[in-house]
Amino acid sequence: MQELQNEIFPRGQKNDAFARYFIGQSYLCRLSTEQVPIANVTFEPGCRNNWHIHRAASGGGQILLVTGGRGWYQEWGQPARALRPGDVVNIPAGVKHWHGAARDSWFSHLAVEVPGTETSNEWLEPVDDDQYGRLD
């Protein structure tokens, strides 16, 4: 499996601070910490984050801008959606979801934190290995 080619943004360092919320290795590079927080998140093949919810009293949520590789996004109770460069995912606050790389591809996206009040992340259970394994 080849690594991502022509990466637009720096990959950053291993995402050790959030490793307990991921299956596999991810990398994090914070691109903006002012006005609107934006991070480049890169996933090795097979890496995905746990189910999680972006909480907010008002506003909030997250926008994913896919920049490289092939990955997946899934909301609780919905089928998984394949992601490729150029795809945009709008995730409202309060929606349980996960995202990550396909089994055979690196994957990267910009994670844009939508401004809101009383925002937080609630990390939940890992994505089921059998369910993930059925994605192609």
CSV table of N, CA, C and O in Angstrom, one decimal:
chain,number,residue,atom,x,y,z
A,1,MET,N,0.8,-1.2,0.0
A,1,MET,CA,0.0,0.0,0.0
A,1,MET,C,0.9,1.2,0.0
A,1,MET,O,1.8,1.4,0.8
A,2,GLN,N,0.6,2.1,-0.9
A,2,GLN,CA,1.4,3.3,-1.0
A,2,GLN,C,0.9,4.4,0.0
A,2,GLN,O,-0.2,4.4,0.3
A,3,GLU,N,1.9,5.2,0.4
A,3,GLU,CA,1.5,6.3,1.2
A,3,GLU,C,0.8,7.4,0.3
A,3,GLU,O,0.9,7.3,-0.9
A,4,LEU,N,0.2,8.4,1.0
A,4,LEU,CA,-0.4,9.4,0.2
A,4,LEU,C,0.6,10.1,-0.7
A,4,LEU,O,1.7,10.4,-0.2
A,5,GLN,N,0.2,10.5,-1.9
A,5,GLN,CA,1.1,11.2,-2.8
A,5,GLN,C,0.7,12.7,-2.8
A,5,GLN,O,-0.5,13.0,-2.7
A,6,ASN,N,1.6,13.5,-2.9
A,6,ASN,CA,1.3,15.0,-3.1
A,6,ASN,C,0.4,15.5,-1.9
A,6,ASN,O,-0.6,16.2,-2.2
A,7,GLU,N,0.8,15.2,-0.7
A,7,GLU,CA,0.1,15.7,0.4
A,7,GLU,C,0.0,17.3,0.4
A,7,GLU,O,1.1,17.9,0.2
A,8,ILE,N,-1.1,17.8,0.5
A,8,ILE,CA,-1.3,19.3,0.5
A,8,ILE,C,-0.9,19.9,1.8
A,8,ILE,O,-0.2,21.0,1.7
A,9,PHE,N,-1.2,19.4,2.9
A,9,PHE,CA,-0.9,19.9,4.2
A,9,PHE,C,0.1,19.0,4.9
A,9,PHE,O,0.1,17.8,4.7
A,10,PRO,N,0.8,19.5,5.9
A,10,PRO,CA,1.7,18.6,6.6
A,10,PRO,C,1.0,17.5,7.4
A,10,PRO,O,-0.1,17.7,7.9
A,11,ARG,N,1.6,16.3,7.4
A,11,ARG,CA,0.9,15.1,8.1
A,11,ARG,C,0.9,15.4,9.6
A,11,ARG,O,0.0,14.9,10.3
A,12,GLY,N,1.9,16.0,10.1
A,12,GLY,CA,2.0,16.2,11.5
A,12,GLY,C,2.6,15.0,12.2
A,12,GLY,O,3.2,14.1,11.6
A,13,GLN,N,2.4,15.0,13.5
A,13,GLN,CA,3.0,13.9,14.4
A,13,GLN,C,2.0,12.8,14.6
A,13,GLN,O,0.8,13.0,14.4
A,14,LYS,N,2.5,11.7,15.1
A,14,LYS,CA,1.6,10.6,15.6
A,14,LYS,C,0.6,11.2,16.6
A,14,LYS,O,1.0,12.0,17.5
A,15,ASN,N,-0.6,10.8,16.4
A,15,ASN,CA,-1.7,11.4,17.2
A,15,ASN,C,-1.9,10.6,18.6
A,15,ASN,O,-2.9,10.1,18.9
A,16,ASP,N,-0.8,10.7,19.3
A,16,ASP,CA,-0.7,9.9,20.6
A,16,ASP,C,-1.7,10.4,21.6
A,16,ASP,O,-2.2,9.6,22.4
A,17,ALA,N,-2.0,11.7,21.7
A,17,ALA,CA,-2.9,12.2,22.7
A,17,ALA,C,-4.3,11.7,22.5
A,17,ALA,O,-5.0,11.6,23.5
A,18,PHE,N,-4.7,11.3,21.3
A,18,PHE,CA,-6.0,10.7,21.1
A,18,PHE,C,-6.0,9.2,20.7
A,18,PHE,O,-7.0,8.7,20.3
A,19,ALA,N,-4.9,8.6,20.9
A,19,ALA,CA,-4.7,7.2,20.4
A,19,ALA,C,-5.7,6.3,21.0
A,19,ALA,O,-6.1,5.3,20.3
A,20,ARG,N,-6.2,6.5,22.2
A,20,ARG,CA,-7.1,5.6,22.8
A,20,ARG,C,-8.5,5.6,22.1
A,20,ARG,O,-9.4,4.8,22.4
A,21,TYR,N,-8.7,6.6,21.3
A,21,TYR,CA,-10.0,6.8,20.6
A,21,TYR,C,-9.9,6.3,19.1
A,21,TYR,O,-10.8,6.5,18.3
A,22,PHE,N,-8.8,5.7,18.8
A,22,PHE,CA,-8.6,5.2,17.4
A,22,PHE,C,-8.2,3.8,17.4
A,22,PHE,O,-7.5,3.3,18.3
A,23,ILE,N,-8.6,3.0,16.3
A,23,ILE,CA,-8.0,1.7,16.0
A,23,ILE,C,-7.0,2.0,14.9
A,23,ILE,O,-7.4,2.5,13.8
A,24,GLY,N,-5.7,1.7,15.1
A,24,GLY,CA,-4.7,2.0,14.1
A,24,GLY,C,-4.0,3.3,14.4
A,24,GLY,O,-4.3,4.0,15.4
A,25,GLN,N,-3.1,3.7,13.5
A,25,GLN,CA,-2.3,4.9,13.7
A,25,GLN,C,-2.9,6.0,12.9
A,25,GLN,O,-3.1,6.0,11.7
A,26,SER,N,-3.0,7.2,13.6
A,26,SER,CA,-3.4,8.4,12.9
A,26,SER,C,-2.4,9.5,13.2
A,26,SER,O,-1.5,9.3,14.1
A,27,TYR,N,-2.4,10.5,12.5
A,27,TYR,CA,-1.5,11.7,12.6
A,27,TYR,C,-2.3,12.9,12.6
A,27,TYR,O,-3.4,13.0,12.0
A,28,LEU,N,-1.8,13.9,13.4
A,28,LEU,CA,-2.5,15.2,13.6
A,28,LEU,C,-1.6,16.4,13.3
A,28,LEU,O,-0.5,16.4,13.9
A,29,CYS,N,-2.1,17.3,12.5
A,29,CYS,CA,-1.4,18.6,12.4
A,29,CYS,C,-2.4,19.7,12.5
A,29,CYS,O,-3.3,19.9,11.6
A,30,ARG,N,-2.3,20.5,13.6
A,30,ARG,CA,-3.2,21.6,13.8
A,30,ARG,C,-2.8,22.7,12.8
A,30,ARG,O,-1.7,23.2,12.9
A,31,LEU,N,-3.7,23.1,11.9
A,31,LEU,CA,-3.4,24.1,10.9
A,31,LEU,C,-3.8,25.5,11.4
A,31,LEU,O,-3.2,26.5,11.0
A,32,SER,N,-4.9,25.6,12.1
A,32,SER,CA,-5.4,26.9,12.7
A,32,SER,C,-6.0,26.6,14.0
A,32,SER,O,-6.8,25.7,14.3
A,33,THR,N,-5.6,27.5,15.0
A,33,THR,CA,-6.2,27.4,16.3
A,33,THR,C,-6.9,28.7,16.7
A,33,THR,O,-7.4,28.9,17.8
A,34,GLU,N,-6.9,29.6,15.7
A,34,GLU,CA,-7.6,30.9,15.9
A,34,GLU,C,-8.9,31.0,15.0
A,34,GLU,O,-8.9,30.3,14.0
A,35,GLN,N,-9.8,31.7,15.4
A,35,GLN,CA,-11.1,31.9,14.8
A,35,GLN,C,-11.9,30.6,14.6
A,35,GLN,O,-12.8,30.3,15.3
A,36,VAL,N,-11.4,29.7,13.7
A,36,VAL,CA,-12.0,28.4,13.4
A,36,VAL,C,-10.9,27.4,13.5
A,36,VAL,O,-10.0,27.4,12.7
A,37,PRO,N,-11.0,26.5,14.5
A,37,PRO,CA,-10.0,25.4,14.6
A,37,PRO,C,-10.1,24.5,13.4
A,37,PRO,O,-11.1,24.0,13.0
A,38,ILE,N,-8.9,24.2,12.7
A,38,ILE,CA,-8.8,23.3,11.6
A,38,ILE,C,-7.6,22.4,11.8
A,38,ILE,O,-6.5,22.9,12.1
A,39,ALA,N,-7.8,21.1,11.6
A,39,ALA,CA,-6.6,20.2,11.7
A,39,ALA,C,-6.6,19.3,10.5
A,39,ALA,O,-7.7,18.9,10.0
A,40,ASN,N,-5.4,18.9,10.1
A,40,ASN,CA,-5.2,17.9,9.1
A,40,ASN,C,-5.1,16.6,9.8
A,40,ASN,O,-4.2,16.4,10.7
A,41,VAL,N,-6.0,15.6,9.6
A,41,VAL,CA,-5.9,14.3,10.2
A,41,VAL,C,-5.6,13.3,9.1
A,41,VAL,O,-6.3,13.2,8.1
A,42,THR,N,-4.6,12.5,9.3
A,42,THR,CA,-4.2,11.4,8.4
A,42,THR,C,-4.3,10.1,9.0
A,42,THR,O,-3.9,9.9,10.2
A,43,PHE,N,-4.9,9.1,8.3
A,43,PHE,CA,-5.1,7.8,8.8
A,43,PHE,C,-4.3,6.8,8.0
A,43,PHE,O,-4.4,6.8,6.8
A,44,GLU,N,-3.6,5.9,8.7
A,44,GLU,CA,-2.9,4.8,7.9
A,44,GLU,C,-4.0,3.8,7.5
A,44,GLU,O,-5.1,3.9,8.0
A,45,PRO,N,-3.8,3.0,6.5
A,45,PRO,CA,-4.8,2.0,6.1
A,45,PRO,C,-5.4,1.2,7.3
A,45,PRO,O,-4.6,0.8,8.1
A,46,GLY,N,-6.7,1.1,7.3
A,46,GLY,CA,-7.4,0.4,8.3
A,46,GLY,C,-7.6,1.2,9.6
A,46,GLY,O,-8.4,0.8,10.5
A,47,CYS,N,-7.1,2.4,9.7
A,47,CYS,CA,-7.3,3.2,10.9
A,47,CYS,C,-8.6,3.9,10.8
A,47,CYS,O,-9.0,4.4,9.8
A,48,ARG,N,-9.3,3.9,12.0
A,48,ARG,CA,-10.5,4.7,12.1
A,48,ARG,C,-10.7,5.1,13.5
A,48,ARG,O,-10.1,4.5,14.5
A,49,ASN,N,-11.5,6.2,13.7
A,49,ASN,CA,-11.8,6.6,15.1
A,49,ASN,C,-13.0,5.9,15.6
A,49,ASN,O,-13.7,5.3,14.9
A,50,ASN,N,-13.1,6.0,16.9
A,50,ASN,CA,-14.3,5.4,17.6
A,50,ASN,C,-15.5,6.2,17.2
A,50,ASN,O,-15.5,7.4,16.8
A,51,TRP,N,-16.7,5.6,17.5
A,51,TRP,CA,-17.9,6.4,17.4
A,51,TRP,C,-17.8,7.6,18.3
A,51,TRP,O,-17.2,7.4,19.4
A,52,HIS,N,-18.3,8.7,17.9
A,52,HIS,CA,-18.2,9.9,18.8
A,52,HIS,C,-19.3,10.9,18.4
A,52,HIS,O,-19.9,10.8,17.4
A,53,ILE,N,-19.5,11.8,19.3
A,53,ILE,CA,-20.6,12.9,19.1
A,53,ILE,C,-19.9,14.2,19.5
A,53,ILE,O,-19.3,14.3,20.5
A,54,HIS,N,-20.1,15.2,18.6
A,54,HIS,CA,-19.7,16.6,18.9
A,54,HIS,C,-20.9,17.2,19.5
A,54,HIS,O,-22.0,17.4,18.9
A,55,ARG,N,-20.8,17.6,20.8
A,55,ARG,CA,-21.8,18.2,21.6
A,55,ARG,C,-21.7,19.7,21.5
A,55,ARG,O,-20.6,20.3,21.4
A,56,ALA,N,-22.9,20.4,21.6
A,56,ALA,CA,-22.9,21.8,21.7
A,56,ALA,C,-24.3,22.3,22.2
A,56,ALA,O,-25.3,21.7,21.8
A,57,ALA,N,-24.3,23.3,23.0
A,57,ALA,CA,-25.6,23.9,23.4
A,57,ALA,C,-26.2,24.6,22.2
A,57,ALA,O,-27.4,24.6,22.1
A,58,SER,N,-25.4,25.2,21.4
A,58,SER,CA,-25.9,25.8,20.1
A,58,SER,C,-24.7,25.8,19.1
A,58,SER,O,-23.6,25.9,19.5
A,59,GLY,N,-25.1,25.7,17.8
A,59,GLY,CA,-24.0,25.7,16.8
A,59,GLY,C,-23.3,24.4,16.9
A,59,GLY,O,-23.8,23.3,17.3
A,60,GLY,N,-22.0,24.5,16.7
A,60,GLY,CA,-21.1,23.3,16.9
A,60,GLY,C,-21.2,22.3,15.7
A,60,GLY,O,-21.8,22.6,14.7
A,61,GLY,N,-20.6,21.2,15.9
A,61,GLY,CA,-20.5,20.1,14.9
A,61,GLY,C,-19.1,20.2,14.2
A,61,GLY,O,-18.2,20.8,14.7
A,62,GLN,N,-19.0,19.5,13.1
A,62,GLN,CA,-17.8,19.4,12.4
A,62,GLN,C,-18.0,19.3,10.9
A,62,GLN,O,-19.0,18.8,10.5
A,63,ILE,N,-17.0,19.8,10.1
A,63,ILE,CA,-17.0,19.6,8.7
A,63,ILE,C,-15.8,18.9,8.3
A,63,ILE,O,-14.7,19.3,8.8
A,64,LEU,N,-15.9,17.9,7.5
A,64,LEU,CA,-14.7,17.1,7.0
A,64,LEU,C,-14.5,17.5,5.5
A,64,LEU,O,-15.5,17.4,4.7
A,65,LEU,N,-13.3,17.9,5.1
A,65,LEU,CA,-12.9,18.2,3.8
A,65,LEU,C,-11.9,17.1,3.4
A,65,LEU,O,-10.7,17.2,3.8
A,66,VAL,N,-12.3,16.2,2.5
A,66,VAL,CA,-11.4,15.1,2.2
A,66,VAL,C,-10.3,15.6,1.2
A,66,VAL,O,-10.6,16.1,0.2
A,67,THR,N,-9.0,15.3,1.6
A,67,THR,CA,-7.9,15.8,0.7
A,67,THR,C,-7.1,14.7,0.1
A,67,THR,O,-6.3,14.9,-0.8
A,68,GLY,N,-7.2,13.4,0.6
A,68,GLY,CA,-6.4,12.4,0.0
A,68,GLY,C,-6.8,11.0,0.4
A,68,GLY,O,-7.5,10.8,1.4
A,69,GLY,N,-6.5,10.0,-0.5
A,69,GLY,CA,-6.8,8.6,-0.2
A,69,GLY,C,-8.3,8.3,-0.3
A,69,GLY,O,-9.1,8.9,-1.0
A,70,ARG,N,-8.6,7.2,0.4
A,70,ARG,CA,-10.0,6.7,0.3
A,70,ARG,C,-10.4,6.3,1.8
A,70,ARG,O,-9.6,5.7,2.5
A,71,GLY,N,-11.6,6.7,2.2
A,71,GLY,CA,-12.0,6.5,3.5
A,71,GLY,C,-13.5,6.3,3.6
A,71,GLY,O,-14.2,6.1,2.6
A,72,TRP,N,-14.0,6.3,4.9
A,72,TRP,CA,-15.4,6.0,5.2
A,72,TRP,C,-15.9,7.0,6.2
A,72,TRP,O,-15.2,7.5,7.1
A,73,TYR,N,-17.2,7.3,6.1
A,73,TYR,CA,-17.9,8.1,7.1
A,73,TYR,C,-19.2,7.4,7.4
A,73,TYR,O,-19.9,6.9,6.4
A,74,GLN,N,-19.6,7.3,8.6
A,74,GLN,CA,-20.9,6.6,8.9
A,74,GLN,C,-21.6,7.3,10.1
A,74,GLN,O,-20.9,7.5,11.1
A,75,GLU,N,-22.9,7.5,10.0
A,75,GLU,CA,-23.7,8.0,11.1
A,75,GLU,C,-24.4,6.8,11.6
A,75,GLU,O,-24.8,5.8,10.9
A,76,TRP,N,-24.7,6.8,12.9
A,76,TRP,CA,-25.4,5.7,13.6
A,76,TRP,C,-26.7,5.4,13.0
A,76,TRP,O,-27.5,6.3,12.7
A,77,GLY,N,-26.9,4.1,12.6
A,77,GLY,CA,-28.2,3.7,12.0
A,77,GLY,C,-28.2,3.9,10.5
A,77,GLY,O,-29.3,3.6,9.9
A,78,GLN,N,-27.2,4.4,9.9
A,78,GLN,CA,-27.1,4.7,8.5
A,78,GLN,C,-26.0,3.8,7.8
A,78,GLN,O,-25.1,3.4,8.5
A,79,PRO,N,-26.1,3.6,6.5
A,79,PRO,CA,-25.0,2.9,5.8
A,79,PRO,C,-23.8,3.8,5.8
A,79,PRO,O,-23.9,5.0,5.8
A,80,ALA,N,-22.6,3.1,5.7
A,80,ALA,CA,-21.4,3.9,5.6
A,80,ALA,C,-21.3,4.5,4.2
A,80,ALA,O,-21.8,3.9,3.2
A,81,ARG,N,-20.7,5.7,4.2
A,81,ARG,CA,-20.5,6.4,2.9
A,81,ARG,C,-19.0,6.4,2.5
A,81,ARG,O,-18.2,6.8,3.4
A,82,ALA,N,-18.7,6.0,1.3
A,82,ALA,CA,-17.3,6.0,0.9
A,82,ALA,C,-16.9,7.5,0.6
A,82,ALA,O,-17.7,8.3,0.1
A,83,LEU,N,-15.6,7.8,1.0
A,83,LEU,CA,-15.1,9.2,0.8
A,83,LEU,C,-13.9,9.2,-0.1
A,83,LEU,O,-13.0,8.3,0.1
A,84,ARG,N,-13.8,10.2,-0.9
A,84,ARG,CA,-12.6,10.4,-1.8
A,84,ARG,C,-12.3,11.9,-1.8
A,84,ARG,O,-13.1,12.7,-1.4
A,85,PRO,N,-11.1,12.2,-2.3
A,85,PRO,CA,-10.7,13.6,-2.3
A,85,PRO,C,-11.7,14.5,-3.0
A,85,PRO,O,-12.3,14.1,-4.0
A,86,GLY,N,-12.0,15.6,-2.4
A,86,GLY,CA,-13.0,16.6,-2.8
A,86,GLY,C,-14.3,16.4,-2.2
A,86,GLY,O,-15.2,17.3,-2.2
A,87,ASP,N,-14.6,15.3,-1.5
A,87,ASP,CA,-15.8,15.1,-0.7
A,87,ASP,C,-15.9,16.0,0.5
A,87,ASP,O,-14.9,16.3,1.1
A,88,VAL,N,-17.1,16.4,0.8
A,88,VAL,CA,-17.4,17.3,2.0
A,88,VAL,C,-18.4,16.6,2.8
A,88,VAL,O,-19.4,16.1,2.3
A,89,VAL,N,-18.2,16.5,4.1
A,89,VAL,CA,-19.1,15.9,5.1
A,89,VAL,C,-19.5,16.9,6.1
A,89,VAL,O,-18.6,17.4,6.8
A,90,ASN,N,-20.8,17.3,6.2
A,90,ASN,CA,-21.3,18.2,7.2
A,90,ASN,C,-21.9,17.4,8.4
A,90,ASN,O,-22.8,16.6,8.1
A,91,ILE,N,-21.3,17.5,9.5
A,91,ILE,CA,-21.7,16.7,10.7
A,91,ILE,C,-22.3,17.6,11.7
A,91,ILE,O,-21.6,18.4,12.4
A,92,PRO,N,-23.7,17.6,11.9
A,92,PRO,CA,-24.3,18.5,12.9
A,92,PRO,C,-23.9,18.0,14.3
A,92,PRO,O,-23.6,16.9,14.5
A,93,ALA,N,-24.0,19.0,15.2
A,93,ALA,CA,-23.8,18.6,16.6
A,93,ALA,C,-24.9,17.6,17.0
A,93,ALA,O,-26.0,17.6,16.5
A,94,GLY,N,-24.5,16.7,17.9
A,94,GLY,CA,-25.4,15.7,18.4
A,94,GLY,C,-25.5,14.4,17.6
A,94,GLY,O,-26.3,13.5,17.9
A,95,VAL,N,-24.8,14.3,16.4
A,95,VAL,CA,-24.9,13.1,15.6
A,95,VAL,C,-23.8,12.1,15.9
A,95,VAL,O,-22.6,12.5,15.8
A,96,LYS,N,-24.2,10.9,16.3
A,96,LYS,CA,-23.2,9.9,16.5
A,96,LYS,C,-22.6,9.4,15.2
A,96,LYS,O,-23.4,9.0,14.3
A,97,HIS,N,-21.3,9.3,15.1
A,97,HIS,CA,-20.6,9.0,13.8
A,97,HIS,C,-19.2,8.5,14.0
A,97,HIS,O,-18.7,8.6,15.1
A,98,TRP,N,-18.6,8.0,13.0
A,98,TRP,CA,-17.2,7.7,12.9
A,98,TRP,C,-16.7,8.0,11.5
A,98,TRP,O,-17.4,8.1,10.6
A,99,HIS,N,-15.3,8.1,11.4
A,99,HIS,CA,-14.7,8.2,10.1
A,99,HIS,C,-13.3,7.7,10.1
A,99,HIS,O,-12.7,7.6,11.2
A,100,GLY,N,-12.8,7.3,9.0
A,100,GLY,CA,-11.5,6.7,8.9
A,100,GLY,C,-11.1,6.2,7.6
A,100,GLY,O,-11.9,6.3,6.6
A,101,ALA,N,-10.0,5.5,7.5
A,101,ALA,CA,-9.4,5.0,6.2
A,101,ALA,C,-10.1,3.7,5.8
A,101,ALA,O,-10.6,3.0,6.6
A,102,ALA,N,-10.0,3.5,4.5
A,102,ALA,CA,-10.4,2.2,4.0
A,102,ALA,C,-9.3,1.2,4.4
A,102,ALA,O,-8.2,1.6,4.7
A,103,ARG,N,-9.6,-0.1,4.4
A,103,ARG,CA,-8.6,-1.1,4.8
A,103,ARG,C,-7.3,-1.0,4.0
A,103,ARG,O,-6.2,-1.3,4.5
A,104,ASP,N,-7.4,-0.7,2.7
A,104,ASP,CA,-6.3,-0.7,1.8
A,104,ASP,C,-5.8,0.6,1.3
A,104,ASP,O,-5.1,0.7,0.3
A,105,SER,N,-6.1,1.7,2.0
A,105,SER,CA,-5.7,3.0,1.6
A,105,SER,C,-5.4,4.0,2.7
A,105,SER,O,-6.1,4.0,3.8
A,106,TRP,N,-4.4,4.8,2.6
A,106,TRP,CA,-4.2,5.9,3.4
A,106,TRP,C,-5.4,6.9,3.2
A,106,TRP,O,-6.1,6.8,2.2
A,107,PHE,N,-5.7,7.8,4.2
A,107,PHE,CA,-6.8,8.7,4.1
A,107,PHE,C,-6.5,10.0,4.8
A,107,PHE,O,-5.9,9.9,5.9
A,108,SER,N,-6.8,11.1,4.3
A,108,SER,CA,-6.6,12.4,5.0
A,108,SER,C,-7.8,13.3,4.8
A,108,SER,O,-8.4,13.3,3.7
A,109,HIS,N,-8.1,14.1,5.8
A,109,HIS,CA,-9.1,15.1,5.7
A,109,HIS,C,-8.8,16.3,6.6
A,109,HIS,O,-8.0,16.1,7.6
A,110,LEU,N,-9.3,17.4,6.3
A,110,LEU,CA,-9.3,18.5,7.2
A,110,LEU,C,-10.5,18.4,8.0
A,110,LEU,O,-11.6,18.2,7.5
A,111,ALA,N,-10.3,18.6,9.3
A,111,ALA,CA,-11.4,18.6,10.3
A,111,ALA,C,-11.6,20.0,10.7
A,111,ALA,O,-10.7,20.6,11.4
A,112,VAL,N,-12.8,20.6,10.4
A,112,VAL,CA,-13.1,21.9,10.7
A,112,VAL,C,-14.1,21.9,11.9
A,112,VAL,O,-15.2,21.3,11.7
A,113,GLU,N,-13.7,22.5,13.0
A,113,GLU,CA,-14.6,22.6,14.1
A,113,GLU,C,-15.6,23.8,13.9
A,113,GLU,O,-15.2,24.9,13.9
A,114,VAL,N,-16.9,23.5,13.8
A,114,VAL,CA,-17.9,24.5,13.7
A,114,VAL,C,-18.0,25.3,15.0
A,114,VAL,O,-18.2,24.6,16.0
A,115,PRO,N,-17.9,26.6,15.0
A,115,PRO,CA,-18.1,27.4,16.2
A,115,PRO,C,-19.4,27.1,16.9
A,115,PRO,O,-20.4,27.0,16.2
A,116,GLY,N,-19.4,27.1,18.2
A,116,GLY,CA,-20.6,26.9,18.9
A,116,GLY,C,-20.4,27.3,20.4
A,116,GLY,O,-19.3,27.7,20.8
A,117,THR,N,-21.4,27.1,21.2
A,117,THR,CA,-21.3,27.4,22.6
A,117,THR,C,-21.3,26.0,23.4
A,117,THR,O,-22.0,25.1,23.0
A,118,GLU,N,-20.6,26.0,24.4
A,118,GLU,CA,-20.5,24.8,25.3
A,118,GLU,C,-20.2,23.5,24.4
A,118,GLU,O,-20.9,22.5,24.5
A,119,THR,N,-19.2,23.6,23.6
A,119,THR,CA,-18.8,22.5,22.7
A,119,THR,C,-17.9,21.5,23.4
A,119,THR,O,-17.1,21.9,24.3
A,120,SER,N,-18.1,20.2,23.0
A,120,SER,CA,-17.2,19.2,23.6
A,120,SER,C,-17.4,17.9,22.7
A,120,SER,O,-18.3,17.9,21.9
A,121,ASN,N,-16.4,17.0,22.8
A,121,ASN,CA,-16.5,15.7,22.1
A,121,ASN,C,-16.8,14.6,23.1
A,121,ASN,O,-16.2,14.6,24.2
A,122,GLU,N,-17.7,13.8,22.8
A,122,GLU,CA,-18.0,12.6,23.6
A,122,GLU,C,-17.5,11.4,22.8
A,122,GLU,O,-18.1,11.0,21.8
A,123,TRP,N,-16.5,10.7,23.3
A,123,TRP,CA,-15.9,9.6,22.7
A,123,TRP,C,-16.6,8.3,23.2
A,123,TRP,O,-16.8,8.2,24.4
A,124,LEU,N,-17.0,7.4,22.3
A,124,LEU,CA,-17.8,6.3,22.6
A,124,LEU,C,-17.0,5.0,22.2
A,124,LEU,O,-15.8,5.0,22.1
A,125,GLU,N,-17.8,3.9,21.9
A,125,GLU,CA,-17.2,2.6,21.6
A,125,GLU,C,-16.5,2.5,20.3
A,125,GLU,O,-16.8,3.3,19.4
A,126,PRO,N,-15.5,1.6,20.2
A,126,PRO,CA,-14.9,1.4,18.9
A,126,PRO,C,-15.9,0.9,17.8
A,126,PRO,O,-16.9,0.3,18.1
A,127,VAL,N,-15.5,1.1,16.6
A,127,VAL,CA,-16.3,0.6,15.4
A,127,VAL,C,-16.1,-0.9,15.4
A,127,VAL,O,-15.0,-1.4,15.6
A,128,ASP,N,-17.2,-1.7,15.3
A,128,ASP,CA,-17.1,-3.1,15.3
A,128,ASP,C,-16.2,-3.6,14.2
A,128,ASP,O,-16.4,-3.3,13.0
A,129,ASP,N,-15.3,-4.5,14.5
A,129,ASP,CA,-14.3,-5.0,13.5
A,129,ASP,C,-15.1,-5.8,12.4
A,129,ASP,O,-14.7,-5.6,11.2
A,130,ASP,N,-16.1,-6.5,12.7
A,130,ASP,CA,-16.8,-7.3,11.7
A,130,ASP,C,-17.5,-6.3,10.7
A,130,ASP,O,-17.5,-6.5,9.5
A,131,GLN,N,-18.2,-5.3,11.3
A,131,GLN,CA,-18.9,-4.3,10.5
A,131,GLN,C,-17.9,-3.6,9.6
A,131,GLN,O,-18.2,-3.4,8.4
A,132,TYR,N,-16.8,-3.1,10.1
A,132,TYR,CA,-15.8,-2.4,9.4
A,132,TYR,C,-15.2,-3.4,8.3
A,132,TYR,O,-15.0,-2.9,7.1
A,133,GLY,N,-15.0,-4.6,8.6
A,133,GLY,CA,-14.4,-5.6,7.7
A,133,GLY,C,-15.3,-5.8,6.5
A,133,GLY,O,-14.8,-6.3,5.4
A,134,ARG,N,-16.6,-5.6,6.5
A,134,ARG,CA,-17.5,-5.8,5.4
A,134,ARG,C,-17.5,-4.6,4.4
A,134,ARG,O,-18.1,-4.7,3.3
A,135,LEU,N,-16.9,-3.5,4.8
A,135,LEU,CA,-16.8,-2.4,3.9
A,135,LEU,C,-15.8,-2.6,2.8
A,135,LEU,O,-14.7,-3.2,3.1
A,136,ASP,N,-16.1,-2.2,1.6
A,136,ASP,CA,-15.1,-2.3,0.5
A,136,ASP,C,-14.9,-1.1,-0.2
A,136,ASP,O,-14.9,-0.2,-0.5
